[in-house]
Amino acid sequence: MLLQTQSLTLHFLPPLIPFKPIAKPQFIPCKQIPFRKLALKCSVSTVSCPTTHVGISNDKPFPAEASRTIMELSSIGTLSMLTSEGCPLGVGVRFAVDDEGTPVLCFSDSCKELSVDKESSLHVQLNQCGLRTPQCTIQGVLGKPKDRMISKQLHSMWKRRFGEDVNEELIYVVTVERVLQMEDFAEDGIWVSSSDYRNASPDPLRHFAEKIVNEINLNNMEDVYRFCNIYVDLDFQVLEAKMIWVDRLGFDVRISCPQKGLFDVRIPFPTEVTDEKGAKSSFNCMSQQAWEVEKNYQSPNFKKVKHLKQIPYRGL
């Protein structure tokens, strides 16, 4: 069920012990921050905030969805292919994607080294707040659009994306055969089939995920630490914590401990969200619940996240 924001005060179930409730400070107190404009009372049609089920199994997007999101948010990549002499060549290119995630490129008249209708790859990276770089590599064939009608549609799409009126004859596409998706540098990748890639949808929070993460890291670090201490099953004290990214199913946090090392942890939302308002409402609910548990105003009636992903030190 989706969270719905309705009024200006948080509403939760009564505390477990009889006393006069103490109001937690508002999740985003700074007036100049967009979060402050949120309606802060959250209600759910069937699942309320105190019954958060943290630690569900399907708590992150599938690789195909992650790849589509990377391609939607990026516009620059590296196209690799063989020249007419058979030598490997990688060049930086701009690209757009159509509704099925097919990359659309535009070359200059002087680009004579490219071999059309030959196997090629397009490597694309997405920087997430300087902490992680998910990436995908599309393997396929570089070629011209199938017919004049498709060429005109792609020309219009390119103009909308980049504001440039280019020659239709210079537009190319990379037909997707398979995709290699990686969560970060030096990590194992997962191969995604062309059908899974085409049928997947990019994350609905993609256009404002970075803004939400930056606002929370700037103004609500106390809540980020509390999320780790309350929703994650830790056997050490967190020295530093910083949110990395947020999507429809939850958010990722990087935490460090001098004795244990550096970790990434995935904390799921109580329910899936589909827009910015729903994401901020979920954060507010989880923040209030974590505060009440920390102050012993209610007992933790949820499963804590147990999986921590240890990573080489890269800083926070």
mmCIF file of N, CA, C and O in Angstrom, residues 12-17 19 49-51 288-290 292-302:
data_model
loop_
_atom_site.group_PDB
_atom_site.id
_atom_site.type_symbol
_atom_site.label_atom_id
_atom_site.label_comp_id
_atom_site.label_asym_id
_atom_site.label_seq_id
_atom_site.Cartn_x
_atom_site.Cartn_y
_atom_site.Cartn_z
ATOM 1 N N PHE A 12 0.387 8.746 15.151
ATOM 2 C CA PHE A 12 0.845 7.385 15.396
ATOM 3 C C PHE A 12 -0.062 6.723 16.422
ATOM 4 O O PHE A 12 -0.865 7.380 17.091
ATOM 5 N N LEU A 13 0.082 5.418 16.579
ATOM 6 C CA LEU A 13 -0.655 4.687 17.594
ATOM 7 C C LEU A 13 -0.219 5.142 18.977
ATOM 8 O O LEU A 13 0.907 5.596 19.178
ATOM 9 N N PRO A 14 -1.049 4.996 20.021
ATOM 10 C CA PRO A 14 -0.682 5.427 21.370
ATOM 11 C C PRO A 14 0.532 4.663 21.853
ATOM 12 O O PRO A 14 0.805 3.543 21.438
ATOM 13 N N PRO A 15 1.349 5.274 22.747
ATOM 14 C CA PRO A 15 2.517 4.591 23.298
ATOM 15 C C PRO A 15 2.091 3.405 24.150
ATOM 16 O O PRO A 15 0.962 3.297 24.591
ATOM 17 N N LEU A 16 3.034 2.528 24.417
ATOM 18 C CA LEU A 16 2.737 1.285 25.111
ATOM 19 C C LEU A 16 2.596 1.465 26.624
ATOM 20 O O LEU A 16 2.083 0.600 27.309
ATOM 21 N N ILE A 17 3.145 2.558 27.187
ATOM 22 C CA ILE A 17 3.028 2.771 28.630
ATOM 23 C C ILE A 17 2.285 4.075 28.867
ATOM 24 O O ILE A 17 2.384 5.000 28.065
ATOM 25 N N PHE A 19 1.613 7.539 29.716
ATOM 26 C CA PHE A 19 2.230 8.811 30.063
ATOM 27 C C PHE A 19 1.834 9.802 28.986
ATOM 28 O O PHE A 19 1.363 9.439 27.928
ATOM 29 N N CYS A 49 2.674 3.286 10.644
ATOM 30 C CA CYS A 49 4.109 3.410 10.831
ATOM 31 C C CYS A 49 4.663 2.523 11.944
ATOM 32 O O CYS A 49 5.727 1.953 11.784
ATOM 33 N N PRO A 50 4.004 2.383 13.113
ATOM 34 C CA PRO A 50 4.570 1.540 14.155
ATOM 35 C C PRO A 50 4.673 0.077 13.787
ATOM 36 O O PRO A 50 5.330 -0.670 14.478
ATOM 37 N N THR A 51 4.021 -0.366 12.713
ATOM 38 C CA THR A 51 4.119 -1.773 12.335
ATOM 39 C C THR A 51 5.085 -1.960 11.170
ATOM 40 O O THR A 51 4.877 -2.768 10.292
ATOM 41 N N GLN A 288 10.022 9.184 13.325
ATOM 42 C CA GLN A 288 9.221 9.260 14.547
ATOM 43 C C GLN A 288 9.243 7.936 15.305
ATOM 44 O O GLN A 288 9.406 7.901 16.526
ATOM 45 N N GLN A 289 9.083 6.844 14.581
ATOM 46 C CA GLN A 289 9.080 5.544 15.242
ATOM 47 C C GLN A 289 10.428 5.239 15.880
ATOM 48 O O GLN A 289 10.501 4.743 17.016
ATOM 49 N N ALA A 290 11.526 5.536 15.152
ATOM 50 C CA ALA A 290 12.864 5.285 15.698
ATOM 51 C C ALA A 290 13.091 6.121 16.949
ATOM 52 O O ALA A 290 13.687 5.644 17.932
ATOM 53 N N GLU A 292 10.767 7.176 19.078
ATOM 54 C CA GLU A 292 9.962 6.625 20.161
ATOM 55 C C GLU A 292 10.595 5.356 20.732
ATOM 56 O O GLU A 292 10.577 5.135 21.950
ATOM 57 N N VAL A 293 11.166 4.525 19.867
ATOM 58 C CA VAL A 293 11.834 3.313 20.345
ATOM 59 C C VAL A 293 13.088 3.680 21.141
ATOM 60 O O VAL A 293 13.367 3.109 22.197
ATOM 61 N N GLU A 294 13.827 4.650 20.648
ATOM 62 C CA GLU A 294 15.048 5.080 21.341
ATOM 63 C C GLU A 294 14.742 5.621 22.735
ATOM 64 O O GLU A 294 15.491 5.393 23.690
ATOM 65 N N LYS A 295 13.625 6.322 22.859
ATOM 66 C CA LYS A 295 13.237 6.908 24.146
ATOM 67 C C LYS A 295 12.425 5.943 25.008
ATOM 68 O O LYS A 295 11.952 6.319 26.084
ATOM 69 N N ASN A 296 12.263 4.690 24.527
ATOM 70 C CA ASN A 296 11.496 3.663 25.255
ATOM 71 C C ASN A 296 10.018 4.031 25.406
ATOM 72 O O ASN A 296 9.362 3.608 26.359
ATOM 73 N N TYR A 297 9.488 4.800 24.478
ATOM 74 C CA TYR A 297 8.068 5.105 24.485
ATOM 75 C C TYR A 297 7.258 3.991 23.827
ATOM 76 O O TYR A 297 6.045 3.930 23.974
ATOM 77 N N GLN A 298 7.921 3.141 23.059
ATOM 78 C CA GLN A 298 7.299 1.943 22.500
ATOM 79 C C GLN A 298 8.397 0.905 22.301
ATOM 80 O O GLN A 298 9.587 1.237 22.201
ATOM 81 N N SER A 299 8.003 -0.343 22.251
ATOM 82 C CA SER A 299 8.964 -1.416 22.031
ATOM 83 C C SER A 299 9.131 -1.644 20.532
ATOM 84 O O SER A 299 8.204 -1.408 19.755
ATOM 85 N N PRO A 300 10.304 -2.109 20.088
ATOM 86 C CA PRO A 300 10.523 -2.342 18.663
ATOM 87 C C PRO A 300 9.781 -3.575 18.162
ATOM 88 O O PRO A 300 10.181 -4.707 18.436
ATOM 89 N N ASN A 301 8.686 -3.375 17.455
ATOM 90 C CA ASN A 301 7.887 -4.482 16.941
ATOM 91 C C ASN A 301 8.148 -4.703 15.457
ATOM 92 O O ASN A 301 7.240 -4.818 14.642
ATOM 93 N N PHE A 302 9.418 -4.749 15.082
ATOM 94 C CA PHE A 302 9.801 -4.967 13.694
ATOM 95 C C PHE A 302 11.072 -5.811 13.668
ATOM 96 O O PHE A 302 11.780 -5.943 14.670
#
